[in-house]
Coordinates of C-alpha atoms in Angstrom, one line a residue:
M1 CA 182.3 13.3 6.5
A2 CA 185.4 12.9 8.7
Y3 CA 187.8 15.8 9.3
S4 CA 190.2 16.2 6.3
K5 CA 193.9 15.8 6.7
E6 CA 194.3 19.5 6.2
T7 CA 191.9 20.4 9.0
E8 CA 193.5 17.8 11.3
K9 CA 196.9 19.4 10.5
Q10 CA 195.5 22.9 11.4
L11 CA 193.9 21.7 14.6
T12 CA 197.2 20.0 15.6
E13 CA 199.2 23.1 14.9
L14 CA 196.7 25.2 17.0
F15 CA 196.8 22.6 19.8
W16 CA 200.6 22.8 20.0
K17 CA 200.6 26.6 19.8
I18 CA 198.6 26.6 23.0
E19 CA 200.4 23.7 24.7
G20 CA 203.8 25.1 23.7
R21 CA 203.1 28.3 25.6
K22 CA 202.6 26.5 28.9
E23 CA 205.3 26.8 31.6
H24 CA 204.3 23.4 33.0
E25 CA 201.8 20.6 32.3
Y26 CA 199.1 22.0 34.4
A27 CA 199.5 25.7 33.6
A28 CA 196.3 27.7 33.1
A29 CA 195.4 29.2 29.7
T30 CA 195.9 33.0 29.3
Y31 CA 194.5 35.7 27.0
K32 CA 197.3 34.8 24.6
D33 CA 195.6 31.5 23.9
V34 CA 192.2 32.9 23.0
P35 CA 192.8 33.6 19.3
A36 CA 193.9 29.9 18.8
L37 CA 190.9 28.6 20.8
K38 CA 188.6 30.7 18.7
E39 CA 190.2 29.4 15.5
I40 CA 189.8 25.8 16.8
V41 CA 186.1 26.5 17.4
R42 CA 185.7 28.0 13.9
L43 CA 187.2 24.9 12.3
V44 CA 184.9 22.6 14.4
E45 CA 181.8 24.6 13.6
E46 CA 182.7 24.6 9.9
Q47 CA 183.0 20.8 10.0
L48 CA 179.7 20.3 11.8
A49 CA 178.0 22.6 9.3
G50 CA 178.8 20.1 6.6
D51 CA 177.7 16.5 6.2
S52 CA 178.5 15.0 9.6
D53 CA 179.1 11.3 10.3
E54 CA 179.9 9.3 13.4
S55 CA 183.6 10.2 13.3
T56 CA 182.8 13.9 12.9
Y57 CA 180.8 13.9 16.2
V58 CA 183.3 11.8 18.1
D59 CA 186.2 14.0 17.0
S60 CA 184.3 17.3 17.5
I61 CA 183.3 16.3 21.1
A62 CA 186.9 15.6 21.9
V63 CA 188.2 18.8 20.4
L64 CA 185.5 20.9 22.1
G65 CA 186.2 19.2 25.4
Y66 CA 189.8 20.5 25.1
V67 CA 188.5 24.0 24.3
A68 CA 186.1 24.0 27.2
D69 CA 188.8 22.8 29.6
R70 CA 191.1 25.6 28.5
Y71 CA 188.4 28.2 29.0
D72 CA 187.7 26.7 32.4
S73 CA 191.4 27.2 33.4
L74 CA 191.2 30.8 32.0
G75 CA 188.3 31.5 34.3
R76 CA 185.8 32.1 31.5
Y77 CA 183.1 29.8 32.9
A78 CA 180.3 31.6 30.9
V79 CA 182.2 30.6 27.8
S80 CA 183.1 27.0 28.8
A81 CA 179.5 26.4 29.9
K82 CA 178.4 27.0 26.3
F83 CA 180.8 24.5 25.0
Y84 CA 179.9 21.8 27.6
N85 CA 176.2 22.3 26.6
Q86 CA 177.2 21.8 23.0
I87 CA 179.2 18.7 23.9
L88 CA 176.3 17.1 25.6
T89 CA 174.0 17.9 22.7
L90 CA 176.4 16.4 20.2
A91 CA 176.8 13.3 22.4
L92 CA 173.1 12.9 22.4
T93 CA 173.0 13.1 18.6
L94 CA 175.8 10.6 18.4
K95 CA 173.9 8.2 20.7
Q96 CA 170.6 8.6 18.9
Q97 CA 171.9 8.3 15.4
Y98 CA 174.7 5.8 15.8
G99 CA 174.1 4.2 19.2
T100 CA 177.6 5.3 20.2
D101 CA 178.4 6.3 23.8
T102 CA 180.7 9.2 24.5
D103 CA 183.8 8.5 26.7
C104 CA 183.9 10.4 30.0
I105 CA 180.3 11.7 29.6
D106 CA 180.0 11.9 33.4
G107 CA 183.0 14.2 33.5
Y108 CA 181.4 16.5 30.8
L109 CA 178.2 16.6 32.8
Y110 CA 179.9 17.4 36.0
A111 CA 182.0 20.2 34.3
A112 CA 178.8 21.6 32.7
L113 CA 177.0 21.8 36.0
Q114 CA 180.0 23.4 37.6
A115 CA 180.4 26.0 34.9
R116 CA 176.7 26.8 34.9
N117 CA 176.7 27.3 38.7
F118 CA 179.9 29.3 39.0
Y119 CA 178.1 32.6 39.1
I120 CA 174.4 31.9 39.9
D121 CA 172.3 29.0 41.2
D122 CA 171.2 27.0 38.2
D123 CA 169.3 23.7 38.5
C124 CA 170.2 22.9 34.8
D125 CA 166.9 21.2 34.1
D126 CA 167.8 21.2 30.4
L127 CA 171.0 19.3 31.0
A128 CA 169.2 16.8 33.3
G129 CA 166.9 15.8 30.4
I130 CA 169.9 15.2 28.1
A131 CA 172.0 13.4 30.8
T132 CA 169.4 10.8 31.6
E133 CA 169.4 9.8 28.0
L134 CA 173.2 9.6 27.8
M135 CA 173.8 7.6 30.9
N136 CA 172.2 5.6 33.6
A137 CA 169.5 7.8 35.0
D138 CA 170.4 7.1 38.6
D139 CA 174.1 8.0 37.9
A140 CA 173.0 11.2 36.2
W141 CA 170.8 12.3 39.0
R142 CA 173.5 11.5 41.6
I143 CA 175.9 13.8 39.8
I144 CA 173.3 16.5 39.4
N145 CA 172.2 16.4 43.0
E146 CA 175.8 16.4 44.3
R147 CA 176.4 19.6 42.4
K148 CA 173.2 21.2 43.8
E149 CA 174.5 20.4 47.3
R150 CA 177.9 21.8 46.6
R151 CA 177.1 24.9 44.5
R152 CA 180.2 27.0 45.2
S153 CA 182.2 28.2 48.1
L154 CA 183.0 31.7 46.8
K155 CA 180.9 34.4 45.1
H156 CA 181.8 35.6 41.7
D157 CA 180.5 38.6 39.9
P158 CA 177.7 37.6 37.4
I159 CA 178.7 40.5 35.2
E160 CA 181.4 38.1 33.9
M161 CA 178.6 36.3 32.1
T162 CA 177.7 39.3 30.0
E163 CA 178.6 39.9 26.4
E164 CA 180.0 43.4 27.3
Y165 CA 182.5 41.9 29.7
L166 CA 183.5 39.0 27.5
A167 CA 184.0 41.4 24.6
V168 CA 186.8 43.3 26.4
I169 CA 188.3 41.0 29.1
D170 CA 191.1 39.6 26.9
E171 CA 192.3 43.1 26.0
I172 CA 192.1 44.1 29.6
E173 CA 194.0 41.1 30.8
E174 CA 196.8 41.9 28.4
K175 CA 196.9 45.5 29.8
V176 CA 197.0 44.2 33.3
E177 CA 199.8 41.8 32.5
K178 CA 201.8 44.7 31.0
S179 CA 201.0 47.1 33.9
R180 CA 201.4 44.9 37.0
T181 CA 204.4 45.2 39.2
T182 CA 203.9 42.5 41.8
Y183 CA 204.0 38.7 41.4
G184 CA 203.6 35.8 43.8
H185 CA 202.1 36.2 47.3
G186 CA 199.5 38.9 47.5
S187 CA 199.8 39.9 43.9
C188 CA 196.1 39.1 43.3
F189 CA 195.1 42.4 44.9
E190 CA 197.0 44.5 42.4
V191 CA 195.7 42.4 39.5
W192 CA 192.1 42.8 40.7
S193 CA 192.6 46.6 41.2
L194 CA 194.0 47.1 37.7
T195 CA 191.2 44.9 36.2
K196 CA 188.5 46.8 38.0
S197 CA 189.9 50.2 36.9
Y198 CA 190.3 49.1 33.3
L199 CA 186.8 47.7 33.2
L200 CA 185.4 51.0 34.5
E201 CA 186.9 52.6 31.4
H202 CA 184.4 50.5 29.5
D203 CA 181.6 51.5 31.9
I204 CA 181.6 48.0 33.4
E205 CA 181.4 47.9 37.2
W206 CA 183.1 44.7 38.2
H207 CA 183.3 43.5 41.8
T208 CA 186.5 41.7 42.9
P209 CA 186.5 38.4 44.7
A210 CA 187.7 40.2 47.8
E211 CA 184.7 42.6 47.7
L212 CA 182.2 39.8 47.2
N213 CA 183.8 37.6 49.9
P214 CA 184.8 39.9 52.7
R215 CA 185.3 37.2 55.2
V216 CA 187.7 35.2 53.0
L217 CA 191.4 35.7 53.4
F218 CA 193.0 36.0 49.9
D219 CA 196.7 35.8 49.3

C-alpha cells in the first residue's frame, strides 16, 4: 500500500532536519546527518516489508535516491553503493510488475557504477544485467563502458568498505571536528592526521589520500 500520511510526515520532518543543517544548497552531508538518514532508511524498509504497490516502489526509489546522494556527499561510497543497488533492483521490480519506468534511471546506474568503483575495480556484471532490462541495452552498455574507461583518478583506502570502519567512522568524525584547529587551505592534512590516529585506537590502519597518492598535491 502507499505510504501513510503519518510516515510521509515523518519522512518530511527528517528531510528538513537534514536540509536545514546545510550552510548552502550544495553543502555535503556530515556525521550529524547519519541518524536521520538511518531513520529514513528504517521507515522505507518497514514500508517495503509490507504489501507494496506501484506507488510504494516509486516513492521508495525517490527517497532512497536522496539517501544515497547524501551518503555520496559524505564520502561513504560503500554505503551509497548498497542503496544504488537496491534502487536498481526496485526499479526492475517496478518495471516487471507494473510496466512503469523509473525517472533518471541512467543517473542511478552511473552513480552505482561510480560508487562501486571508488575503491576497487569492479566490472559490476550484476548491474549490467539489471540495467539492460531497465533501459535501452546500447545506452546501458555505453554508460557501463564509459565508467570502465574512467575508473577513478585518485586511490582511496578499501578499508573504508569494511564493517569495522563503518561502525566507528561517524564517532571519529565527530571527535575530529571537535579536535581540529585549522580550517580552509591546507586543513585536510590535520583532519587526515587526526582521523588516522583515532582509527588506530580501534586497531584500524587507515591510509590517507596523501599517502596513497604521493604525486598529487593536496591543499
